[in-house]
Structure formats: C-alpha cells, structure tokens
Amino acid sequence: MTSERYNARETEPRWQRQWDDKAIFATKNDDVRPKYYVLEMFPYPSGRIHMGHVRNYTMGDVVARFQRAQGKNVLHPMGWDAFGLPAENAAIERKVAPKAWTYDNIASMKKQLQTMGLSLDWSREFATCDPSYYKHQQKMFLDFMKAGLAEREQRKINWDPVDMTVLANEQVIDGRGWRSGAVVEQREMNQWVFKITKYSQELLDALDNLDRWPDKVRLMQRNWIGRSEGMLVRFALDAATAPNGESELKVFTTRPDTLFGAKFMAIAADHPLALAAAVKNPELAAFIAETKRQGTAQEIIDTAEKQGFDTGIRAIHPFDPTWTIPVYVANFVLMEYGTGAIFGCPAHDQRDLDFVNKYGLGNTPVVCPEGQDPATFIITDTAYDGDGRMINSRFLDGMTIEQAKAEVAKRLEGEIRGNAPVGERKVNFRLRDWGISRQRYWGCPIPVIHCEVCGVVPVPDKALPVVLPEDVTFDRPGNALDHHPTWKHVACPQCGGKAQRETDTMDTFVDSSWYFARFTDPWNENAPTTPDVANRMMPVDQYIGGVEHAILHLLYSRFFTRAMKATGHIGLDEPFAGMFTQGMVVHETYRKADGTFASPAEISIVPDGDGRRATMLDDGSVVEIGAIEKMSKSKRNTVDPDDIIGTYGADTARWFMLSDSPPDRDVIWSEEGVKGASRFVQRLWRQVNESAEHGKSAPASRPTEFGPGALAIRKAAHGALHKVSTEIEKLHFNVCLAHIREFSNALGEALARPGTPSPDMAWALNEAAVILVQLFAPMMPHLAEECWTVLGQSGMISEASWPQIEPNLLVEDTITLPVQVNGKKRGEVVVARDAQNPEIEAAVLALDTVKQALDGKPVRKIIIVPQRIVNVVG
RNA sequence: GCGGACGUGGCGGAACUGGUAGACGCAAGGGACUUAAAAUCCCUCGAUGGCAACGUCGUGCGGGUUCGAUUCCCGCCGUCCGCACCA
C-alpha cells in the first residue's frame, strides 16, 4: 500500500514523452480497421490557449481515446487557422512581421496544448498560412472559377471603416463589424464571390439528413437560407406617368392571393425605377438620398417610421387594366431581397397597414376569417394574417388562401405580355452569395491577374502558389499588399503585356472551409486532397466547437465540400456527419471598490455567514463578488490553463471541465470545483494502489465462484462499464463522470471492509480497479497510465481495448419493485426477476402499508409494469 | 415582431420510452483522527409536522389527459439564444 500522493507534475510529462516516442497517436491512412474521424475546431493562434480551448480539446480527446479503445482507426489531427487581422494589428502595434508573430504564437500554443496530454496526430499539423496549404486553396479557387462557382461582380458590399475591409453578410452583427464593432457602410465594389446560392435548395434539403447535428444549428441554418415560395409578378406601368424607357415593375410576393387588396406599390431607394423617376424630381431625389443615408442599421430600423414618397408613377393592376396603383419609394423596402419592390396589401400585412394609415391610402380586406360576416369585417389598425375565405376579390371570392394562390398563379402564368408571362411561381432565398474579397495583407492571395488587354486572367497552375511577399510595411492604413512597390506588377500570362496582380486576399473563412479535408492527406504536394484517401477518411464523424460558428463556418464548409465535389477534389457532400456545439467557460467576476475588476488570482475568498466574502490579497480591501460571465480579458475573470495545469495537473483540469455541466451548456469554472476534481484524482490513486495490493494475493485465474461481496463489486464494475459506454457515445460526459464516481464510491466501501479479503474478493477488487482505470482513462489519461502500471497490466492503456462487459452481471436475480397505491409510493416488494403477475400481486397485497393505504377499500385494479413498478388502484 | 430552447434543493446538475424526483459533485453544518493545521474518514443536508415510526407538500404558475406527469396537451409568467423593415 502506498501513502504517497500522486504527483501529476512528475508523471504527466513522462507519459506525454512516451506517447510521443512511440507515436501511438499517428494515424495510418491504409489501416484496415474502421475509421473514426474526430475533430475540434482548430484554434486561431492568438498567442495563448484559453479555457475554452481546454474544454473543446478535452471533449474531443475523450471521444478520440474512447473510439481508439473501441478498435477504430482514429484520426484526430490539429492545425492552425492562422490568417487574419490580429497579425496585422500586431505588426502595426509592435513592429513584428505578421508571419513571425503568427509562427511564434503557434510554437508557444503548441507547447501549451502538449501539456494537456491530447491524443493528437501532430504529424499532420499545418497552418493555413503555410504556402504549402494555401497553394491548394488557390488551385481550388481557379477550379471554382472554371466551374462557375467563383465569379467577379460589382455588388453592394458591407464596408468596415475601421478594419478597412469588406465583410460578408454573416460577419455583420446588428449593423456592425463582427470584429471591429464599427458601424458598417454600404459601398459598391468589385468583389470575388463564391456562388453559394447555387446550392441554396440543396444546403437546405440536406439539413434533414444531418441527424447527428443539434436541432438548434440546423434551424439556424434553415432560417439563414430563408426559403420562401411565392410569385414574381410583372406590373405594367401607366405610360403617361412612367419615366422614359420604363414600362413595368417586377415584384416578388408570397401572397399573390391578396392582389385585389393592393393599395400601393413600394420600391427600394436604390431601385432603378426610383433613380429614373428622381431625375426630374428633386424632392424625390432628396428623399432617396436621405433614405440611403439612414441605411439599415439596427437603431434606425427600430426607431425610424415607415416613410414613403409618391413617385407619381402609376402601376396597372394585372387583373384590371383600368385599376391604377400608386408607386412609392419606401424606406423599408430592401433592394437586396426579392426584386427590391413590393405591392402592399394593407389589410393583411401590419407594416403595409401602418404605411397606408400614415398616407391615407385606405384598405380593403380580401381574406375573411371563417365564421365572420364579410359585411362587418373591417380592418382599422391591426392587420389580419390568419386563415379564411377570399372576399372582395372577384373570381377568387369564396376560395381558401391556397386555392386563391393557385388560381392567381394559373391565370398570370397563362397571360403573356411581351414574350413572357405576367407572373411566374418563384422560390426566393434570403441567402446571398459569399463575398470573399478582403482588402487585407495577411490572407490567401486571390490568384488572378488583371490585364489591360485580356481582362481577368487566372494565374497558371505552374505559377502557384502566389506567395505573400514578406517585405511589407504597415505605416499607413489599408492593404499592405496593394502598397507593396513591386509585388503586384507582373506580366500578363496570356499576352505578356503589363498587368497587375489582384491584391485582395480571401476571407479567412475560406481557409477553414476545407482544412478538415486537407488533414486526410496533408503530405500531398500536388493536389488539395488525395480523393480516394479523403473519401475513405471523411466525413468527420464527430466535429466539436462553439455555437458561434453555427452559421458562418459550418455553412461555408458545407458549401465548400460541395464545390470540391463539383471540381473533383472529394466525393461527398457533407463534411460533418456529427456536430456538437459545446458551451462556454464562465467565471465569477470580482469588482473592486473603485469599480475596476480584480482577477481571481488577486483575491481570496472565505465563507461568511450564508455567503462568501472576497478580499484583495495585497491590501485586504473588500471585493464585490459579481455576475458569472464568459471569461474575458476586459472582465479580468480569466484563468490561465498553464497555471491550472502547473498547479493541479492536466488530468485534474480535464476532469473538472467535464464534470459539472452538460457539455453543451456553460460550465462555471470555480476553484472549489477544481479542488474537488483534484481530491478525486488522489482518491483514485489510493484506491487503485490498495486494489493492486489485494490483486497480488488474488488467484491467477478467474475464480469459478464469487461470494456475495465479490459479486456485488463485480456488478458495480460491469454496471458502470455499461453506463459509461453508452453515455460517452452520446457525449454526456457529466453523466459518465457521475457513474465513474458512483463506482469509485462502491469500490471504496468494498476496500474499507475489515480483514483480509477472500481470494475471490481479492480477484474481484483487482478486476474492479482495472475496469475503473479504463473507464476514466479517456478523461485522465496520465493518471490512467500510471495506475495501469501499478496494476501490472502490460503495454500502455492508451493502446488497450475497452473492457468486455459480462452481460449476466447486468441482470439481477431478484428485483425490488416500488409499490404505489393510487399513484403514491407506499412500499416495496422484492420478487424474482421472472416472477409472474399473480405472484407479484399476492406479495403486494400482503404488504401492511398497502392494506393501510387502501383503508378497507376494495382493489379495483393492479397495474404491473414489468421490471418497473406496481400500482394498486383502490 | 418572428422562430427556438430552457425553468428541478443554497449552487451545478441527474432521472430510460409516462413509472421510487433530487444520482454525482460543490457549498454548508456536525463529528473522528491530530498538540495544531493540512490531508483523510464518518454523519446530516428540498420544505413542513413529529421524540420517533411516519405523514403532508414539493420539479416556474394555472388547468387537462392518465392508475400514475419533471416527462404528454392547452393557457400564462420568466430567462436565455438566433433572425429581424424578408415582401
């Protein structure tokens, strides 16, 4: 028996070296066993790992180690999402080159990650800023161009005036840049876009099959893609009122059934018709300018009134040439959605109703709720958007909404004006193409050349990669690539004439849209992937990361995989078969008297009455314990993984990360909690050593008979094995840990029994310890290796197979059934597992507590749920 | 505004498919060991009544379905998240 405390500081580096020396986590692509690809979202090399990383990578490592023990060929790689703005900011602030800054950060973060004891295959490591990586990204860009999946277009873009770059729609949060927080401006620019909209329907439909994704994420993507079914309707314009050359106005509507309730048309401020009308109308031009100036920032949408300006143009109702409708420019119509024009049916749309009430245009209800008399159905200030029958709608009267939609579609599709039908059914998507041009230096160069003669010319394959120059300066704002004196000046690959390189780089989300595929064969210098290897190792079976990427990264990756398939780089559509979004790591905040925050390391907390009291370590002043919030530098409530691992060891940190909260919810990091985990580490160490001591006196072969005590501990061991195995598959780590602790408690009780254990007991204790160690090995691998040695097991536990369950130990000969009378628990009966109902009923009715509860009333019914419960109804 | 999730002890949370609510941990209280501390071990720990056996209430609130509801249905209240002038 040992009384020595387990010393994580000594054992952890030792085992890490051993794993490394034997390269046991290096994955072979030609392994014949079934593959299992587990991946955590790769980190941005900011310089230090934080607790969020610790949580993310611990979860992934548990899965990896568990699947490895299941006999799978596990792929568990790591790399670096290394392009991005912070490297340029560092260059500006600290005068270090982005490249040097990035690779230094990678080196120190890698060192930190290695202290966590993660079972990673480091031989596949790469950074997205390696030319050997982005070379292939450039190749795929060119392939996408050829396939019509990458195009250059003039489009309205989101311009971040602080970061001085374009942002994708997904990167604009509440009208502000997701990184800088600056109010985003609208500009017209030439942009490279990926044609993600070509896959709108497919990306939507395929969500149904992603059954191992969180519903929440699938729903968010569904909403983001935003499919709506409706009609495109071409309204003719009254020639006398229309500006020169304009003859019609096209609108998208999801409610063609309400056409007879139309009271006005509204077009966006930047709609061509509005601009045409403004030419001869200064007041209108002023209104348009004002509306554009307001933009669509959040505050304006919330506060601004619905405003319109009558252009004087009159549209003609598609079903009645004598019926004209005024056309307004309105501040609530977006050029980006649909056709940038609507028809307003105020009776059945609240926004349209507000608009007509303001401008006195009136309303006519055309859908009447069932059971309401149409004569008395009047709309004043609340629009009706429910079901009903058509009224005031000529040939539609009496129809349901669906029938009316179908009838309108039939008639408008059949009516030809010019050489096209007046209306057509149309599915509209909210999703827009992915603008990838960024006016930044530290990103993947877009491999095209602009020639005055030939136009846009792709860089020839053999000239790839287009490498970023390193001699750049950041002494003025904007794109350092563009400022470079020579880099962009090249000869046109086609005509040899004077030409310029594209100086925009790709959105860094492009880098992370295919790294998972590159991990399958990062050694291939000639192509992004080796398709048959990628097809064998993909998809990622379990992807783990933060919910903040639910739309951006995950949607882009789903698109990119399809685009790679279309260009022959991979043979599947969906990159991630299983997706898990983990919660954040949160911590209490501490506020000093002067209002500034104190860090957890600066304070001491002691119990104080019902609560706790915090004081500063240096001067003893009282600190207010504040709200629990996401760890952040500004709130100073971060905890440094290095400190935790240095003090308690990686195993303790890993265990606590998994213990308290369900993995998809936030976990509160607390000093007490870590201490609890640390206590458990020591407790396991003692138990295993004690069990190993008994194991020495145990018979060499499995006894044929076990006494009740030995049987009980064996049942506890195999029961825990069963529960942990099923819960770990479901990623219910907190539940797994509870079962492991429960089992450890049972083992502790068995070990505490006085006297020398019998041979069968000694054998059972040793078996229990072996199973216990294997159960916690995925979470605490270093401790497990050390215990494995103590138990005299051969090889490393990291390479050992998951223990076999003995199923007969999971079933009891007798079971204890709770007994209810009228739904209230009144007692228990112990019966044989295969006891028949009459037998159980007799036992139940014999209970005194049941007789009392029945109080002489006759038994009406006895419900027996096999193996579960008995309920007596009196 | 639209969509979604959630609401269980002092706290984090557990509970299979409708079947013993509160597993496991944290905190707290009491005790043992110790000169003392640390470490460790034992006991208590939803509320309420009772010396106790035990009873009553209890999973946000109000209803419903059911032999039985934390779980299913309806209506509220609250919290969190996503989207948002989407035609």
PDB file of N, CA and C in Angstrom, chain A residues 24-73:
ATOM      1  N   ILE A  24       2.098   6.708 -30.877  1.00  0.00           N
ATOM      2  CA  ILE A  24       0.913   5.846 -30.888  1.00  0.00           C
ATOM      3  C   ILE A  24      -0.349   6.545 -31.382  1.00  0.00           C
ATOM      4  N   PHE A  25      -0.287   7.867 -31.507  1.00  0.00           N
ATOM      5  CA  PHE A  25      -1.486   8.562 -31.988  1.00  0.00           C
ATOM      6  C   PHE A  25      -1.377   8.955 -33.457  1.00  0.00           C
ATOM      7  N   ALA A  26      -0.298   8.512 -34.094  1.00  0.00           N
ATOM      8  CA  ALA A  26      -0.166   8.777 -35.530  1.00  0.00           C
ATOM      9  C   ALA A  26      -1.088   7.810 -36.278  1.00  0.00           C
ATOM     10  N   THR A  27      -1.890   8.357 -37.174  1.00  0.00           N
ATOM     11  CA  THR A  27      -2.902   7.561 -37.864  1.00  0.00           C
ATOM     12  C   THR A  27      -2.411   7.158 -39.238  1.00  0.00           C
ATOM     13  N   LYS A  28      -2.621   5.898 -39.568  1.00  0.00           N
ATOM     14  CA  LYS A  28      -2.248   5.446 -40.902  1.00  0.00           C
ATOM     15  C   LYS A  28      -3.483   5.429 -41.793  1.00  0.00           C
ATOM     16  N   ASN A  29      -3.318   5.978 -42.979  1.00  0.00           N
ATOM     17  CA  ASN A  29      -4.469   6.044 -43.883  1.00  0.00           C
ATOM     18  C   ASN A  29      -4.841   4.681 -44.460  1.00  0.00           C
ATOM     19  N   ASP A  30      -3.882   3.729 -44.426  1.00  0.00           N
ATOM     20  CA  ASP A  30      -4.188   2.425 -45.018  1.00  0.00           C
ATOM     21  C   ASP A  30      -4.554   1.385 -43.959  1.00  0.00           C
ATOM     22  N   ASP A  31      -4.803   1.842 -42.738  1.00  0.00           N
ATOM     23  CA  ASP A  31      -5.249   0.940 -41.678  1.00  0.00           C
ATOM     24  C   ASP A  31      -6.564   0.285 -42.106  1.00  0.00           C
ATOM     25  N   VAL A  32      -6.664  -1.025 -41.881  1.00  0.00           N
ATOM     26  CA  VAL A  32      -7.861  -1.724 -42.374  1.00  0.00           C
ATOM     27  C   VAL A  32      -9.055  -1.619 -41.424  1.00  0.00           C
ATOM     28  N   ARG A  33      -8.795  -1.193 -40.196  1.00  0.00           N
ATOM     29  CA  ARG A  33      -9.899  -1.100 -39.246  1.00  0.00           C
ATOM     30  C   ARG A  33     -10.849   0.029 -39.654  1.00  0.00           C
ATOM     31  N   PRO A  34     -12.091  -0.003 -39.168  1.00  0.00           N
ATOM     32  CA  PRO A  34     -12.998   1.105 -39.489  1.00  0.00           C
ATOM     33  C   PRO A  34     -12.430   2.421 -38.968  1.00  0.00           C
ATOM     34  N   LYS A  35     -12.586   3.464 -39.741  1.00  0.00           N
ATOM     35  CA  LYS A  35     -12.019   4.756 -39.333  1.00  0.00           C
ATOM     36  C   LYS A  35     -12.995   5.514 -38.452  1.00  0.00           C
ATOM     37  N   TYR A  36     -12.443   6.391 -37.655  1.00  0.00           N
ATOM     38  CA  TYR A  36     -13.265   7.328 -36.887  1.00  0.00           C
ATOM     39  C   TYR A  36     -12.523   8.662 -36.856  1.00  0.00           C
ATOM     40  N   TYR A  37     -13.155   9.679 -37.430  1.00  0.00           N
ATOM     41  CA  TYR A  37     -12.520  10.989 -37.549  1.00  0.00           C
ATOM     42  C   TYR A  37     -13.159  11.923 -36.533  1.00  0.00           C
ATOM     43  N   VAL A  38     -12.386  12.302 -35.535  1.00  0.00           N
ATOM     44  CA  VAL A  38     -12.889  13.273 -34.552  1.00  0.00           C
ATOM     45  C   VAL A  38     -12.057  14.544 -34.670  1.00  0.00           C
ATOM     46  N   LEU A  39     -12.766  15.652 -34.704  1.00  0.00           N
ATOM     47  CA  LEU A  39     -12.099  16.922 -34.951  1.00  0.00           C
ATOM     48  C   LEU A  39     -12.697  18.017 -34.086  1.00  0.00           C
ATOM     49  N   GLU A  40     -11.817  18.804 -33.478  1.00  0.00           N
ATOM     50  CA  GLU A  40     -12.260  20.007 -32.791  1.00  0.00           C
ATOM     51  C   GLU A  40     -11.893  21.185 -33.683  1.00  0.00           C
ATOM     52  N   MET A  41     -12.697  22.233 -33.621  1.00  0.00           N
ATOM     53  CA  MET A  41     -12.410  23.404 -34.437  1.00  0.00           C
ATOM     54  C   MET A  41     -10.997  23.883 -34.124  1.00  0.00           C
ATOM     55  N   PHE A  42     -10.193  24.038 -35.180  1.00  0.00           N
ATOM     56  CA  PHE A  42      -8.801  24.392 -34.937  1.00  0.00           C
ATOM     57  C   PHE A  42      -8.665  25.834 -34.465  1.00  0.00           C
ATOM     58  N   PRO A  43      -7.641  26.097 -33.651  1.00  0.00           N
ATOM     59  CA  PRO A  43      -7.558  27.398 -32.997  1.00  0.00           C
ATOM     60  C   PRO A  43      -6.944  28.476 -33.881  1.00  0.00           C
ATOM     61  N   TYR A  44      -7.323  29.698 -33.610  1.00  0.00           N
ATOM     62  CA  TYR A  44      -6.615  30.846 -34.149  1.00  0.00           C
ATOM     63  C   TYR A  44      -5.403  31.085 -33.259  1.00  0.00           C
ATOM     64  N   PRO A  45      -4.215  31.215 -33.812  1.00  0.00           N
ATOM     65  CA  PRO A  45      -3.017  31.355 -32.968  1.00  0.00           C
ATOM     66  C   PRO A  45      -2.873  32.758 -32.396  1.00  0.00           C
ATOM     67  N   SER A  46      -3.676  33.038 -31.393  1.00  0.00           N
ATOM     68  CA  SER A  46      -3.655  34.372 -30.796  1.00  0.00           C
ATOM     69  C   SER A  46      -2.449  34.550 -29.873  1.00  0.00           C
ATOM     70  N   GLY A  47      -1.850  33.441 -29.431  1.00  0.00           N
ATOM     71  CA  GLY A  47      -0.679  33.558 -28.571  1.00  0.00           C
ATOM     72  C   GLY A  47      -0.758  32.637 -27.364  1.00  0.00           C
ATOM     73  N   ARG A  48      -1.958  32.531 -26.765  1.00  0.00           N
ATOM     74  CA  ARG A  48      -2.120  31.710 -25.576  1.00  0.00           C
ATOM     75  C   ARG A  48      -3.383  30.878 -25.743  1.00  0.00           C
ATOM     76  N   ILE A  49      -3.379  29.658 -25.223  1.00  0.00           N
ATOM     77  CA  ILE A  49      -4.647  28.946 -25.212  1.00  0.00           C
ATOM     78  C   ILE A  49      -5.453  29.446 -24.023  1.00  0.00           C
ATOM     79  N   HIS A  50      -6.767  29.337 -24.140  1.00  0.00           N
ATOM     80  CA  HIS A  50      -7.623  29.753 -23.030  1.00  0.00           C
ATOM     81  C   HIS A  50      -8.502  28.576 -22.624  1.00  0.00           C
ATOM     82  N   MET A  51      -9.290  28.786 -21.595  1.00  0.00           N
ATOM     83  CA  MET A  51     -10.058  27.689 -21.026  1.00  0.00           C
ATOM     84  C   MET A  51     -11.078  27.109 -22.018  1.00  0.00           C
ATOM     85  N   GLY A  52     -11.555  27.960 -22.930  1.00  0.00           N
ATOM     86  CA  GLY A  52     -12.453  27.459 -23.970  1.00  0.00           C
ATOM     87  C   GLY A  52     -11.776  26.387 -24.804  1.00  0.00           C
ATOM     88  N   HIS A  53     -10.502  26.600 -25.137  1.00  0.00           N
ATOM     89  CA  HIS A  53      -9.744  25.578 -25.861  1.00  0.00           C
ATOM     90  C   HIS A  53      -9.642  24.306 -25.022  1.00  0.00           C
ATOM     91  N   VAL A  54      -9.329  24.506 -23.736  1.00  0.00           N
ATOM     92  CA  VAL A  54      -9.147  23.341 -22.860  1.00  0.00           C
ATOM     93  C   VAL A  54     -10.413  22.488 -22.873  1.00  0.00           C
ATOM     94  N   ARG A  55     -11.566  23.159 -22.801  1.00  0.00           N
ATOM     95  CA  ARG A  55     -12.822  22.405 -22.784  1.00  0.00           C
ATOM     96  C   ARG A  55     -13.043  21.689 -24.113  1.00  0.00           C
ATOM     97  N   ASN A  56     -12.863  22.438 -25.188  1.00  0.00           N
ATOM     98  CA  ASN A  56     -13.082  21.895 -26.528  1.00  0.00           C
ATOM     99  C   ASN A  56     -12.198  20.671 -26.791  1.00  0.00           C
ATOM    100  N   TYR A  57     -10.917  20.820 -26.503  1.00  0.00           N
ATOM    101  CA  TYR A  57      -9.992  19.758 -26.865  1.00  0.00           C
ATOM    102  C   TYR A  57     -10.067  18.581 -25.901  1.00  0.00           C
ATOM    103  N   THR A  58     -10.483  18.857 -24.652  1.00  0.00           N
ATOM    104  CA  THR A  58     -10.687  17.745 -23.730  1.00  0.00           C
ATOM    105  C   THR A  58     -11.825  16.852 -24.233  1.00  0.00           C
ATOM    106  N   MET A  59     -12.920  17.483 -24.634  1.00  0.00           N
ATOM    107  CA  MET A  59     -14.055  16.691 -25.131  1.00  0.00           C
ATOM    108  C   MET A  59     -13.653  15.846 -26.339  1.00  0.00           C
ATOM    109  N   GLY A  60     -12.971  16.483 -27.277  1.00  0.00           N
ATOM    110  CA  GLY A  60     -12.552  15.754 -28.467  1.00  0.00           C
ATOM    111  C   GLY A  60     -11.615  14.610 -28.108  1.00  0.00           C
ATOM    112  N   ASP A  61     -10.757  14.849 -27.129  1.00  0.00           N
ATOM    113  CA  ASP A  61      -9.787  13.825 -26.767  1.00  0.00           C
ATOM    114  C   ASP A  61     -10.463  12.633 -26.095  1.00  0.00           C
ATOM    115  N   VAL A  62     -11.499  12.908 -25.309  1.00  0.00           N
ATOM    116  CA  VAL A  62     -12.243  11.806 -24.687  1.00  0.00           C
ATOM    117  C   VAL A  62     -12.842  10.926 -25.785  1.00  0.00           C
ATOM    118  N   VAL A  63     -13.437  11.570 -26.767  1.00  0.00           N
ATOM    119  CA  VAL A  63     -14.037  10.822 -27.873  1.00  0.00           C
ATOM    120  C   VAL A  63     -12.957  10.027 -28.619  1.00  0.00           C
ATOM    121  N   ALA A  64     -11.837  10.684 -28.883  1.00  0.00           N
ATOM    122  CA  ALA A  64     -10.762  10.029 -29.633  1.00  0.00           C
ATOM    123  C   ALA A  64     -10.234   8.806 -28.879  1.00  0.00           C
ATOM    124  N   ARG A  65      -9.974   8.986 -27.610  1.00  0.00           N
ATOM    125  CA  ARG A  65      -9.420   7.880 -26.829  1.00  0.00           C
ATOM    126  C   ARG A  65     -10.431   6.756 -26.659  1.00  0.00           C
ATOM    127  N   PHE A  66     -11.688   7.132 -26.488  1.00  0.00           N
ATOM    128  CA  PHE A  66     -12.723   6.104 -26.356  1.00  0.00           C
ATOM    129  C   PHE A  66     -12.858   5.306 -27.653  1.00  0.00           C
ATOM    130  N   GLN A  67     -12.905   6.002 -28.778  1.00  0.00           N
ATOM    131  CA  GLN A  67     -13.067   5.305 -30.058  1.00  0.00           C
ATOM    132  C   GLN A  67     -11.842   4.457 -30.386  1.00  0.00           C
ATOM    133  N   ARG A  68     -10.672   4.928 -29.975  1.00  0.00           N
ATOM    134  CA  ARG A  68      -9.459   4.140 -30.184  1.00  0.00           C
ATOM    135  C   ARG A  68      -9.566   2.827 -29.404  1.00  0.00           C
ATOM    136  N   ALA A  69     -10.070   2.930 -28.154  1.00  0.00           N
ATOM    137  CA  ALA A  69     -10.233   1.722 -27.332  1.00  0.00           C
ATOM    138  C   ALA A  69     -11.288   0.791 -27.918  1.00  0.00           C
ATOM    139  N   GLN A  70     -12.195   1.362 -28.707  1.00  0.00           N
ATOM    140  CA  GLN A  70     -13.218   0.553 -29.383  1.00  0.00           C
ATOM    141  C   GLN A  70     -12.661  -0.148 -30.619  1.00  0.00           C
ATOM    142  N   GLY A  71     -11.390   0.050 -30.876  1.00  0.00           N
ATOM    143  CA  GLY A  71     -10.784  -0.642 -32.018  1.00  0.00           C
ATOM    144  C   GLY A  71     -10.870   0.120 -33.325  1.00  0.00           C
ATOM    145  N   LYS A  72     -11.198   1.400 -33.271  1.00  0.00           N
ATOM    146  CA  LYS A  72     -11.287   2.178 -34.501  1.00  0.00           C
ATOM    147  C   LYS A  72      -9.925   2.766 -34.875  1.00  0.00           C
ATOM    148  N   ASN A  73      -9.764   2.996 -36.151  1.00  0.00           N
ATOM    149  CA  ASN A  73      -8.602   3.738 -36.633  1.00  0.00           C
ATOM    150  C   ASN A  73      -8.942   5.218 -36.522  1.00  0.00           C
TER     151      ASN A  73
END
